[in-house]
Tab-separated table of C-alpha atoms and ligand atoms in Angstrom:
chain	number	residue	atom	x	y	z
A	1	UNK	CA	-111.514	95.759	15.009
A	2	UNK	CA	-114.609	93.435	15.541
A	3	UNK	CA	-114.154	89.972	16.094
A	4	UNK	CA	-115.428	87.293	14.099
A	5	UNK	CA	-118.311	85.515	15.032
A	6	UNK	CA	-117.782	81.534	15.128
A	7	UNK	CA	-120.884	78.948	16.145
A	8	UNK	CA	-119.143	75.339	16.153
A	9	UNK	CA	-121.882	72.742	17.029
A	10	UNK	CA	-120.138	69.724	18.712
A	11	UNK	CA	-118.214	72.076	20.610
A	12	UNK	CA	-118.174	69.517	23.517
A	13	UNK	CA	-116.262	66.960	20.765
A	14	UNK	CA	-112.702	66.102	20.149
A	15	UNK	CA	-112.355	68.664	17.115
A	16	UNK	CA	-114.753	71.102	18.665
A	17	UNK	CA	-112.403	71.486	21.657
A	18	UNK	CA	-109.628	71.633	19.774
A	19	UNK	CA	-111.028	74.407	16.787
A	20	UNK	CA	-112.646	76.371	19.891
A	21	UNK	CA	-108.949	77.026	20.880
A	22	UNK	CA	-107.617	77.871	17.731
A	23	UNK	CA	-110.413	80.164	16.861
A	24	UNK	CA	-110.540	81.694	20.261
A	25	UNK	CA	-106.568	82.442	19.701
A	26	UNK	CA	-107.211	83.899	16.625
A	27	UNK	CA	-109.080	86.459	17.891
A	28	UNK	CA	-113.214	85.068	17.450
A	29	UNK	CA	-115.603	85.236	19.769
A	30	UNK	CA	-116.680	81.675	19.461
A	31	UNK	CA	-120.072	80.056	20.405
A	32	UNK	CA	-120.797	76.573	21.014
A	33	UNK	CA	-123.937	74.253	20.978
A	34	UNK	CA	-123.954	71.867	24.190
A	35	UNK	CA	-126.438	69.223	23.817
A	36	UNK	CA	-128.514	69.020	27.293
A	37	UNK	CA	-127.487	65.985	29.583
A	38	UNK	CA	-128.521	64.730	32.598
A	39	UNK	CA	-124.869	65.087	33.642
A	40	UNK	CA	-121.814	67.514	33.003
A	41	UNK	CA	-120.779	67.135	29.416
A	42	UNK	CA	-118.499	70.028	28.837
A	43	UNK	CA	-114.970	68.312	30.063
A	44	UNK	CA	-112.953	69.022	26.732
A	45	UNK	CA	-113.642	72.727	27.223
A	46	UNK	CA	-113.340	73.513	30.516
A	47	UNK	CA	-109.837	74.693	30.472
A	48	UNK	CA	-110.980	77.169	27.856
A	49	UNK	CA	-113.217	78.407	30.473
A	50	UNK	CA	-110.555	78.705	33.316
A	51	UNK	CA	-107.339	79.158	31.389
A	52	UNK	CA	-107.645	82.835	31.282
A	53	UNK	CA	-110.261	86.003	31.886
A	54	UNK	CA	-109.799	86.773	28.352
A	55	UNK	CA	-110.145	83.240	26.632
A	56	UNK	CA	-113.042	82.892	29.152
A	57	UNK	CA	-114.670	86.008	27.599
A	58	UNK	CA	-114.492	84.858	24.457
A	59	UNK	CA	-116.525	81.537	24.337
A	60	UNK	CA	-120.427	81.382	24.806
A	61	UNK	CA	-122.036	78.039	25.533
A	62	UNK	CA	-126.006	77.805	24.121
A	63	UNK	CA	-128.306	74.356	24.942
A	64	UNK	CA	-129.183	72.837	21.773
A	65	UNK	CA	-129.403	70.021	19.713
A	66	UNK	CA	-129.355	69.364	16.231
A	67	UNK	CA	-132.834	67.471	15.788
A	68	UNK	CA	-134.390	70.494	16.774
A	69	UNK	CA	-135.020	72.705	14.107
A	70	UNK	CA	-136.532	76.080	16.060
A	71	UNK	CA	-133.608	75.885	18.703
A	72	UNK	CA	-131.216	75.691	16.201
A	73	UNK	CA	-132.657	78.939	14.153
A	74	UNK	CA	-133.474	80.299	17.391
A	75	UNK	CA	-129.137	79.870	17.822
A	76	UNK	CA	-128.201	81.309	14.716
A	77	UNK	CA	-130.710	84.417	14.575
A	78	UNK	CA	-129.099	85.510	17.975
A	79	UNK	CA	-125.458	84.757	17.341
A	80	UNK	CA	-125.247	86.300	13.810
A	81	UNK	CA	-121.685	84.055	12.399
A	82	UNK	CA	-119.374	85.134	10.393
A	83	UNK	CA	-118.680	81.116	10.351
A	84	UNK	CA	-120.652	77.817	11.202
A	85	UNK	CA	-118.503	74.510	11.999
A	86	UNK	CA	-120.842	71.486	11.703
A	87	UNK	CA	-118.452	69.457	13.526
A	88	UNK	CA	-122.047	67.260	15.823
A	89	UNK	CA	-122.365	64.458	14.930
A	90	UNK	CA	-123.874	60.721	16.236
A	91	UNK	CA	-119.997	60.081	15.273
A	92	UNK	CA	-119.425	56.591	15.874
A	93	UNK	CA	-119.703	54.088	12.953
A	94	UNK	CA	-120.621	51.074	15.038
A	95	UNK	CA	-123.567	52.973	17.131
A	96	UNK	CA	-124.969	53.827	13.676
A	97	UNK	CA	-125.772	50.219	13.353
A	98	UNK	CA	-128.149	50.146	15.923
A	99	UNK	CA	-129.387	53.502	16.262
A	100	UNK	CA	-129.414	53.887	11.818
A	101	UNK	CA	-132.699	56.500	12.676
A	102	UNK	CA	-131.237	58.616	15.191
A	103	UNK	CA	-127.814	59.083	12.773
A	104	UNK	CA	-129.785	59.919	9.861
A	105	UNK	CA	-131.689	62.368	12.000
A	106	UNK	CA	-128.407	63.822	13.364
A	107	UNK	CA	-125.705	63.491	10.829
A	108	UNK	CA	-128.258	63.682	7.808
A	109	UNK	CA	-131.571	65.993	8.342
A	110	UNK	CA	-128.927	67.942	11.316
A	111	UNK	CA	-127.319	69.698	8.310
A	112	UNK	CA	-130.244	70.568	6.267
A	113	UNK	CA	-131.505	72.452	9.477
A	114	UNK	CA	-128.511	74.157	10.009
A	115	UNK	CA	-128.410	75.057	6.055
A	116	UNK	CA	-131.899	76.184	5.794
A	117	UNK	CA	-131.784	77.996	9.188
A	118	UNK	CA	-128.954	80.060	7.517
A	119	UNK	CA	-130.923	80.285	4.237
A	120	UNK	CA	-134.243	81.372	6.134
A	121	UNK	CA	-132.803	84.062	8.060
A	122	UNK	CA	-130.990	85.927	4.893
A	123	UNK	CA	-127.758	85.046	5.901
A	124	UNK	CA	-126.789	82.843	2.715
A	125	UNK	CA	-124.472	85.850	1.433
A	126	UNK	CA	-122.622	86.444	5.219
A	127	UNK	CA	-122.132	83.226	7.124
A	128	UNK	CA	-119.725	80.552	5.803
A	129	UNK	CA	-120.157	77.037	6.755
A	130	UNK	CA	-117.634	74.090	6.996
A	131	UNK	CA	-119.142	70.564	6.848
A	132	UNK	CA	-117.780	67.771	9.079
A	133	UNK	CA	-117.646	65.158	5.969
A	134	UNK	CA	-115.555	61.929	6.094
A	135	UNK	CA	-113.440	59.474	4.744
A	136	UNK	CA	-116.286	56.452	5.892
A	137	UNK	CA	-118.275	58.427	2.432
A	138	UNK	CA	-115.568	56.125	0.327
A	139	UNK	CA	-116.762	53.069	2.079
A	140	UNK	CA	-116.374	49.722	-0.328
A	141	UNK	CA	-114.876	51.658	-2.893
A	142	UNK	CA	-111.574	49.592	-3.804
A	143	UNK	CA	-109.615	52.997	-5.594
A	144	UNK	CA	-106.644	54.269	-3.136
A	145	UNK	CA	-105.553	56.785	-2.403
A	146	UNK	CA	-108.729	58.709	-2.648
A	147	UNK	CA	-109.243	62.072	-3.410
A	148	UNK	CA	-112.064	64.797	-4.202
A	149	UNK	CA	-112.783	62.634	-7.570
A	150	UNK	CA	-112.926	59.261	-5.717
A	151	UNK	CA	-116.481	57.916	-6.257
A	152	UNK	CA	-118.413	57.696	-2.617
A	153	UNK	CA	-119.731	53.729	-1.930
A	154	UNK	CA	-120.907	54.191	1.807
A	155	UNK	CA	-121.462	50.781	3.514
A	156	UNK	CA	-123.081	52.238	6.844
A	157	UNK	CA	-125.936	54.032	8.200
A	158	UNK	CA	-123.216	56.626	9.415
A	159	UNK	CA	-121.412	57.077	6.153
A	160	UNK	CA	-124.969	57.095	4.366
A	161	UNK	CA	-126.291	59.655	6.344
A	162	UNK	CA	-123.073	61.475	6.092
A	163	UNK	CA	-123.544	61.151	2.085
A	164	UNK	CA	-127.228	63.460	2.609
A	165	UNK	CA	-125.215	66.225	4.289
A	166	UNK	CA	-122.690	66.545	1.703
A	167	UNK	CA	-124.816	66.578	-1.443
A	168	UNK	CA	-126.737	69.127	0.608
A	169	UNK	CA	-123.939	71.075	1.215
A	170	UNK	CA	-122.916	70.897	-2.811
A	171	UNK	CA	-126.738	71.807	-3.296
A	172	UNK	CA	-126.956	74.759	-1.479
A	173	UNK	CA	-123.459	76.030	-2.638
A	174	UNK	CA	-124.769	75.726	-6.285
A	175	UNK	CA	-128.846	76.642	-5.560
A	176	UNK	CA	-128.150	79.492	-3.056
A	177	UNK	CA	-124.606	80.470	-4.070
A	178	UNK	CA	-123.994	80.235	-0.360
A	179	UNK	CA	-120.248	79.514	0.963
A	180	UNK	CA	-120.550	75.993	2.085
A	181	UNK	CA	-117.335	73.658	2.145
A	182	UNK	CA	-116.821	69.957	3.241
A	183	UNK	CA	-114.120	68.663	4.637
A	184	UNK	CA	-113.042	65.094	3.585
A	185	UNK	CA	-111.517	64.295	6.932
A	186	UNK	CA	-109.670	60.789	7.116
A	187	UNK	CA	-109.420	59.265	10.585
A	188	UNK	CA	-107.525	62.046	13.330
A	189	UNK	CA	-106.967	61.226	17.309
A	190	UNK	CA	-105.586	62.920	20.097
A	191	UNK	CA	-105.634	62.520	23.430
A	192	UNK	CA	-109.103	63.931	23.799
A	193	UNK	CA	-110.682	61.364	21.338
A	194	UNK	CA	-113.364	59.164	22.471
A	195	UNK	CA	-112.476	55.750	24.511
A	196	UNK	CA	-115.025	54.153	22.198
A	197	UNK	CA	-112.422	54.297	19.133
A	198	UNK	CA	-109.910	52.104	18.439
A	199	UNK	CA	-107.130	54.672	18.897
A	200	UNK	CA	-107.778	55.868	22.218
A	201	UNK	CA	-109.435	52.319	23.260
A	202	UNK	CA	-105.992	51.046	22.473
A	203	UNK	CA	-104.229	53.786	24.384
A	204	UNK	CA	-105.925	53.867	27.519
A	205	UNK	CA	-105.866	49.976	27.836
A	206	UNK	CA	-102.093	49.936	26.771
A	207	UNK	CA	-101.691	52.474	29.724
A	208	UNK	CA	-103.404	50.697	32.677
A	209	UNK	CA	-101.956	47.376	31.510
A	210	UNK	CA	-98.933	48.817	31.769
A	211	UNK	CA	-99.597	49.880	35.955
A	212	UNK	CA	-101.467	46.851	36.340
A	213	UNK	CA	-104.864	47.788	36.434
A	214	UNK	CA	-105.698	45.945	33.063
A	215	UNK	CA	-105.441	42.262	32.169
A	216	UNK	CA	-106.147	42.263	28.500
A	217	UNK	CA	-107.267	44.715	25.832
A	218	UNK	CA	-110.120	42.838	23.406
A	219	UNK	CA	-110.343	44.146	19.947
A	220	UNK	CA	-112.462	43.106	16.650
A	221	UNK	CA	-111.080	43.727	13.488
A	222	UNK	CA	-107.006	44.164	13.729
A	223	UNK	CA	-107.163	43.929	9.551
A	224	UNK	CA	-108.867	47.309	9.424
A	225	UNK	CA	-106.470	49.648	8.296
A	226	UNK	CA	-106.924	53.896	8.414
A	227	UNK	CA	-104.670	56.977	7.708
A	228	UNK	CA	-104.216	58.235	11.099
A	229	UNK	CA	-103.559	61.740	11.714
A	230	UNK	CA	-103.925	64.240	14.378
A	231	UNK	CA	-106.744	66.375	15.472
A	232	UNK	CA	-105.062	69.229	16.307
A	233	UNK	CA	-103.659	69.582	12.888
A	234	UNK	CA	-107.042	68.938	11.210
A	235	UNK	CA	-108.654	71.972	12.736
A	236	UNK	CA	-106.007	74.198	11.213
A	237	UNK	CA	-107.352	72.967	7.981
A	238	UNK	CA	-111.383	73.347	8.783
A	239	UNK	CA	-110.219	77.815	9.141
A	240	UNK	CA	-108.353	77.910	6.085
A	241	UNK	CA	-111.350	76.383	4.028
A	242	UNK	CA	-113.315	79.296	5.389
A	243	UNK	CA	-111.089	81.975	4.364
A	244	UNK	CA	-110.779	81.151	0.467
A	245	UNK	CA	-112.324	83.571	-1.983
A	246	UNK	CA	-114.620	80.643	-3.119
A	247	UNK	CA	-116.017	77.846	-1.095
A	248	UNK	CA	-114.953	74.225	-2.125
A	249	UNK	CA	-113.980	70.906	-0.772
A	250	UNK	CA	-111.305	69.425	0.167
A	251	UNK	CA	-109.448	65.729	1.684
A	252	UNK	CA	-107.767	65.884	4.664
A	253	UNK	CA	-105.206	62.992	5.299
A	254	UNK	CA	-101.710	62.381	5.774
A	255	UNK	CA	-101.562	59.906	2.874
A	256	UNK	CA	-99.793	56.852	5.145
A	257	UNK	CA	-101.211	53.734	6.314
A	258	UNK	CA	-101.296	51.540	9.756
A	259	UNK	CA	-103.358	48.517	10.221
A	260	UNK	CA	-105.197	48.337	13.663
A	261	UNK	CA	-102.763	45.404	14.665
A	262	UNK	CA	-99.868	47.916	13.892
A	263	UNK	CA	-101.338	50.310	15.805
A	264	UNK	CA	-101.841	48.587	18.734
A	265	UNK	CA	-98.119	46.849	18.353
A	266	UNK	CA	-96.570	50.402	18.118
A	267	UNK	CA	-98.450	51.710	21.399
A	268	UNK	CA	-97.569	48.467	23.468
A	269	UNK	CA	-93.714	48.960	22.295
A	270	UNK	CA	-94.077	52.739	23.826
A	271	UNK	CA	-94.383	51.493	27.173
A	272	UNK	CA	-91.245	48.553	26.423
A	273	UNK	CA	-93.868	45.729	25.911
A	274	UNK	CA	-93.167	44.001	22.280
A	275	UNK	CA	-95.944	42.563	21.102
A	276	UNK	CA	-95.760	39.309	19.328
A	277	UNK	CA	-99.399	38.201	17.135
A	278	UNK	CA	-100.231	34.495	16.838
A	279	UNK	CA	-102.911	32.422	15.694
A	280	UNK	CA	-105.728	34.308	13.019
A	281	UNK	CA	-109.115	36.110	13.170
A	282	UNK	CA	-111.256	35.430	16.168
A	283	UNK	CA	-107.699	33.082	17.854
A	284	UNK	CA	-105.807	35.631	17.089
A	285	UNK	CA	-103.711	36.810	20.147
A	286	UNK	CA	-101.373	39.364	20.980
A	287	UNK	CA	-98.382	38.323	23.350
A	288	UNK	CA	-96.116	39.961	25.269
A	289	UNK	CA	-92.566	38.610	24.158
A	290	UNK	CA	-91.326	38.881	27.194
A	291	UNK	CA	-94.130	37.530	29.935
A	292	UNK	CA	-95.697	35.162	27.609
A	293	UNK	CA	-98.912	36.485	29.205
A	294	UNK	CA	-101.607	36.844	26.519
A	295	UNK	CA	-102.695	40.609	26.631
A	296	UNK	CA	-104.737	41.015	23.626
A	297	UNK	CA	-107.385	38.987	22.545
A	298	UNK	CA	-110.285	38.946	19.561
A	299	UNK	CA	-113.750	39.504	20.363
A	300	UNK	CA	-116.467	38.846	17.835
A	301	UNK	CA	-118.450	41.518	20.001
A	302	UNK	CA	-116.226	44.232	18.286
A	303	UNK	CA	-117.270	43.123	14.230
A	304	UNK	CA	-119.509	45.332	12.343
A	305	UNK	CA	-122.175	44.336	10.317
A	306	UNK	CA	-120.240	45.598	7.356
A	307	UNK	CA	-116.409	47.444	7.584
A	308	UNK	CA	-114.742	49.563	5.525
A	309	UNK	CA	-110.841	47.596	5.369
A	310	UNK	CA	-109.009	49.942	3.978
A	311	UNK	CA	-109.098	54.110	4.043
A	312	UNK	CA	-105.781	56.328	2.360
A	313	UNK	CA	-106.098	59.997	1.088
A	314	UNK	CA	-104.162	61.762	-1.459
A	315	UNK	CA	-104.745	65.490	0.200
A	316	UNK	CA	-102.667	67.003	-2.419
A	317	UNK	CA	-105.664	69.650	-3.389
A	318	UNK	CA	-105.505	71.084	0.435
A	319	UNK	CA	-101.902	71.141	0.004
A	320	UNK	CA	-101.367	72.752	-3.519
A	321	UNK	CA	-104.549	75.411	-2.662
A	322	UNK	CA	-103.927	76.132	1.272
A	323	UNK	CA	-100.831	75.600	1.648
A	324	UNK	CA	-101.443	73.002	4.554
A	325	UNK	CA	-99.644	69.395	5.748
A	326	UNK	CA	-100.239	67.184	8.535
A	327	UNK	CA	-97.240	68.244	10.872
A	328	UNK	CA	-97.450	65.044	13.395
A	329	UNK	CA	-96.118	61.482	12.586
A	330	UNK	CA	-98.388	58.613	13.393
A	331	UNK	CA	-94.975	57.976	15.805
A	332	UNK	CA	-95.610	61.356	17.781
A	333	UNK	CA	-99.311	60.713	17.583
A	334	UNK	CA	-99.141	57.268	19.355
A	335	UNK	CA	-96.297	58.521	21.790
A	336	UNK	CA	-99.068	62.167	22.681
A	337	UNK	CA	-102.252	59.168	22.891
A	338	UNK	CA	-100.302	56.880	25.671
A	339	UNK	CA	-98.338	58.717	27.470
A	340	UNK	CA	-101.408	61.218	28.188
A	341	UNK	CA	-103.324	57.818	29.112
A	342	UNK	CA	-100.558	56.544	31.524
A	343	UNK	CA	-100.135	60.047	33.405
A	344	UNK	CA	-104.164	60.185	33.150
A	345	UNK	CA	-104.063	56.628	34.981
A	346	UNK	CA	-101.291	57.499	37.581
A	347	UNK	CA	-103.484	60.852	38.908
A	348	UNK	CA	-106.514	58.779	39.324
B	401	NAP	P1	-116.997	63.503	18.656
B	401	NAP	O1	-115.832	63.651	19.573
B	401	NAP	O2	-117.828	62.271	18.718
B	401	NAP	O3	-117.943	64.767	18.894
B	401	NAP	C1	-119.238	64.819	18.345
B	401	NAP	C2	-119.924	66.057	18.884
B	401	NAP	O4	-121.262	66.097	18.360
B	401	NAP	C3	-120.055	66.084	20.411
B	401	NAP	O5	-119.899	67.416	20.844
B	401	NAP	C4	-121.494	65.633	20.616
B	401	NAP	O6	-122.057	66.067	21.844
B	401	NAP	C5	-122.154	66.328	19.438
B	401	NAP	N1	-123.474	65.807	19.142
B	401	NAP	C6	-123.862	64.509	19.078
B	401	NAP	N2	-125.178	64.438	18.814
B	401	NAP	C7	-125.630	65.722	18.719
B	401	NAP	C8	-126.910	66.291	18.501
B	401	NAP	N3	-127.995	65.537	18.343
B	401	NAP	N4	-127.014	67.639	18.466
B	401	NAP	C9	-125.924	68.415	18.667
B	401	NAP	N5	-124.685	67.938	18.890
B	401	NAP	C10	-124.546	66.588	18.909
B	401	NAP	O7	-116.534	63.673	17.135
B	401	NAP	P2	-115.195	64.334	16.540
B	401	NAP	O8	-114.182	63.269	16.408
B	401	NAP	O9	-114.906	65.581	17.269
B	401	NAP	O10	-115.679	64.654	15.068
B	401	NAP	C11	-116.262	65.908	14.738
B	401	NAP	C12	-117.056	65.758	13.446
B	401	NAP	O11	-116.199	65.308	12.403
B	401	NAP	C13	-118.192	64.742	13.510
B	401	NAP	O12	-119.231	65.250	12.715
B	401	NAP	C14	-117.609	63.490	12.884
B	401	NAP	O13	-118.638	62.718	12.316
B	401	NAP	C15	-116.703	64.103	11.838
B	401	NAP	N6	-115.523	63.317	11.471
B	401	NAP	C16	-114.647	62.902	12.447
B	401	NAP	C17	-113.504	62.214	12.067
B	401	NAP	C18	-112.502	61.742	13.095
B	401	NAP	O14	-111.658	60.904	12.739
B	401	NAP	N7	-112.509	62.280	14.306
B	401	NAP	C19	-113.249	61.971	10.713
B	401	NAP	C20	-114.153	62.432	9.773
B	401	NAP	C21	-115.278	63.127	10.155
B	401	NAP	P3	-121.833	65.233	23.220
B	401	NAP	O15	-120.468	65.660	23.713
B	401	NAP	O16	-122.941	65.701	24.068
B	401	NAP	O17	-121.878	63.787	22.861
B	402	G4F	O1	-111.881	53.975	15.560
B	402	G4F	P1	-113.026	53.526	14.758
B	402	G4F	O2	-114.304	53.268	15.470
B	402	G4F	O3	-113.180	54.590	13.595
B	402	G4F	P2	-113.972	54.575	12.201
B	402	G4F	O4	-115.008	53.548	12.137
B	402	G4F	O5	-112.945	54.566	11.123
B	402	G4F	O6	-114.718	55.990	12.257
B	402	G4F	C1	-114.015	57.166	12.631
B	402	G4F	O7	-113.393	57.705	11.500
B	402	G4F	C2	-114.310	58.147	10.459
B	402	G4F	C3	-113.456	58.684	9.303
B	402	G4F	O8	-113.208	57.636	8.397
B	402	G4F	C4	-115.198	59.220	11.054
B	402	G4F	F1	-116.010	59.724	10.092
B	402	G4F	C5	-115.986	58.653	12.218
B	402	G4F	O9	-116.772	59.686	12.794
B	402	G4F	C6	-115.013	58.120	13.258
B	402	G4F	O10	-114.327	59.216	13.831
B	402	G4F	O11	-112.659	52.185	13.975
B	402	G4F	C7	-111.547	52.106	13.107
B	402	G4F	C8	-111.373	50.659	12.652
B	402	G4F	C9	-112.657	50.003	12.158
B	402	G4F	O12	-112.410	49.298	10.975
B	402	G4F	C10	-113.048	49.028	13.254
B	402	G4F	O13	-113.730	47.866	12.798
B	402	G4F	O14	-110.966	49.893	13.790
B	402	G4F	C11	-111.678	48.677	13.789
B	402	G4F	N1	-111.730	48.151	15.160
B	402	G4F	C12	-111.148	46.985	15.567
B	402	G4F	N2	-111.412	46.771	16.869
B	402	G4F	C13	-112.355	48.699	16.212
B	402	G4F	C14	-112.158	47.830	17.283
B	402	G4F	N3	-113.056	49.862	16.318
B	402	G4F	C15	-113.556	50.162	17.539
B	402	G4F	N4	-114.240	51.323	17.681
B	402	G4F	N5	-113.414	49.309	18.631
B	402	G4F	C16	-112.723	48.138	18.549
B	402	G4F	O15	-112.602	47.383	19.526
């Protein structure tokens, strides 16, 4: 039997590295788009790459970027996919503030070249494309849980651009009659998620306080509270949507709650530090009960311009239609984040 045909841009991301995997056990041959760097920038892949001959085989890295609209037809005309993740991304919500142009240009315009690249080259009836949409499209919006129906209020440049792609994506599904789905993702982590979000920021801090390498971890908002899930289980999610006899699109979530502060209490209590909060906002301080040494702190440095406080999904549609549920608990998911940081720490 042929394989499949997969071309994931953001291959070099959290999700990317963990669909690549999936896909490539599945069976796909699976190429990726590496954005060119002055340095190496492939890390969450490389064990694809050495893990075995045949996995090896199986995954094709091509230099692109998704503001450039000729290297990303040039891409698609001479990998031919069966299936497109749009998983790149400018990803981070609190870059987007100062770099609003560049996001727009990625996460916004990004799409429409990867749509119309499809569209141009006659392959709206054969390739099927999954969209990399998000819970920060809710923004302001005070209805929770949401779901498909909840009404989008972004209240940053990242969610805003992120609102373009998705209307595209409905656009070209209706105009074109073209298999395009989004994925409502809510917050997932792992240990391969970026040290710039709070998850992993807490995690890796957590860990080297813990061997002494750390004083204190400085945080903004500890209010903020996200359904956290894990990335692994997402991906799972971004196939299925793929292999439906029509396209449509769905919320990914796990439907439970954790404020930032509980977050960061839960991953200090993995390592046998309880944490005990005093004081509010920017005095706020997090304690170690036992010590009395202060070892989190509140910087204003960490604020956003504007925040979105509070994020739930109901992913009932993904589970009624595909059959799928968020296996890990927020529990196993803090546990997989620190003690991945602390062994990460010790080998350095
Ligand atoms: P991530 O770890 O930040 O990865 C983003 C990927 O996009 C990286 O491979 C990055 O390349 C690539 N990229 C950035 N700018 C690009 C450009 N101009 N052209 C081509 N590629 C570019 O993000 P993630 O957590 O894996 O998330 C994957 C997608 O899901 C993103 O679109 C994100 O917005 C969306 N999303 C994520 C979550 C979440 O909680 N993780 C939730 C909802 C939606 P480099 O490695 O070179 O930087
Ligand atoms: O971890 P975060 O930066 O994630 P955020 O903004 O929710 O965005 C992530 O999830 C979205 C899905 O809703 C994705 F679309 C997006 O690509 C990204 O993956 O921040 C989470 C919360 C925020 O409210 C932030 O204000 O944590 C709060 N926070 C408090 N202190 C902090 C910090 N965030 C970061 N990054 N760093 C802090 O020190």
């Amino acid at each position: 039997m042929v394989a499949k045909k997969a071309l994931i841009t953001g291959i070099t991301g959290q999700d990317g590295a963990y669909l690549s995997r999936l896909l490539i056990d599945k069976g796909y041959e699976v190429h990726g788009i590496v954005r060119r760097s002055s340095d190496h920038n492939t890390a969450r892949v490389d064990q694809l790459r050495t893990d075995s001959n045949q996995q090896a085989a199986r995954l094709n890295l091509h230099f692109g970027d998704l503001t450039d609209s000729a290297g990303i037809m040039s891409i698609v005309e001479s990998v031919q996919p069966d299936e497109i993740y749009n998983l790149g991304a400018q990803s981070q919500v609190d870059i987007s503030f100062s770099t609003p142009l560049y996001t727009a240009d990625v996460d916004g315009l990004g799409t429409l070249r990867l749509l119309e690249a499809v569209r141009v080259l006659g392959l709206a009836n054969t390739t099927r494309i999954y969209q990399a949409s998000t819970s920060d499209l809710y923004g302001k919006g005070s209805a929770s849980p949401k779901c498909e129906q909840t009404p989008f209020e972004p209240n940053s440049p990242y969610g805003i651009a992120k609102l373009y792609s998705y209307w595209t994506c409905v656009n070209y599904r209706e105009a074109y009659d073209m298999y395009v789905c989004n994925g409502i993702l809510f917050n997932h982590e792992s240990p391969l998620r970026g040290e710039n979000f709070v998850t992993r920021k807490i995690s890796s801090a957590v860990a080297r306080i813990k061997l002494g390498k750390q004083d204190v971890l400085q945080l903004g908002n500890l209010d903020a509270t996200r359904d956290f899930g894990f990335a692994g289980d997402y991906v799972e999610l971004m196939w299925l949507m793929l292999q439906q006899d029509a396209a449509d699109d769905y919320v990914m979530a796990t439907g439970k709650l954790s404020s930032v502060r509980e977050f960061a209490r839960a991953a200090f209590a993995h390592v046998g530090i309880e944490l005990r909060f005093e004081g509010s906002g920017l005095d706020e301080r997090g304690i170690d009960a036992a010590s009395g040494k202060t070892l989190l702190t509140v910087s204003k440095e960490f604020f956003r311009p504007t925040d979105v406080d509070l994020l739930v999904g109901d992913a009932s549609k993904a589970r009624q239609q595909l059959g799928w549920t968020p296996s890990t608990t927020l529990q196993e998911l803090t546990a997989m984040m620190v003690d991945f940081d602390l062994q990460r720490e010790q080998n350095l």
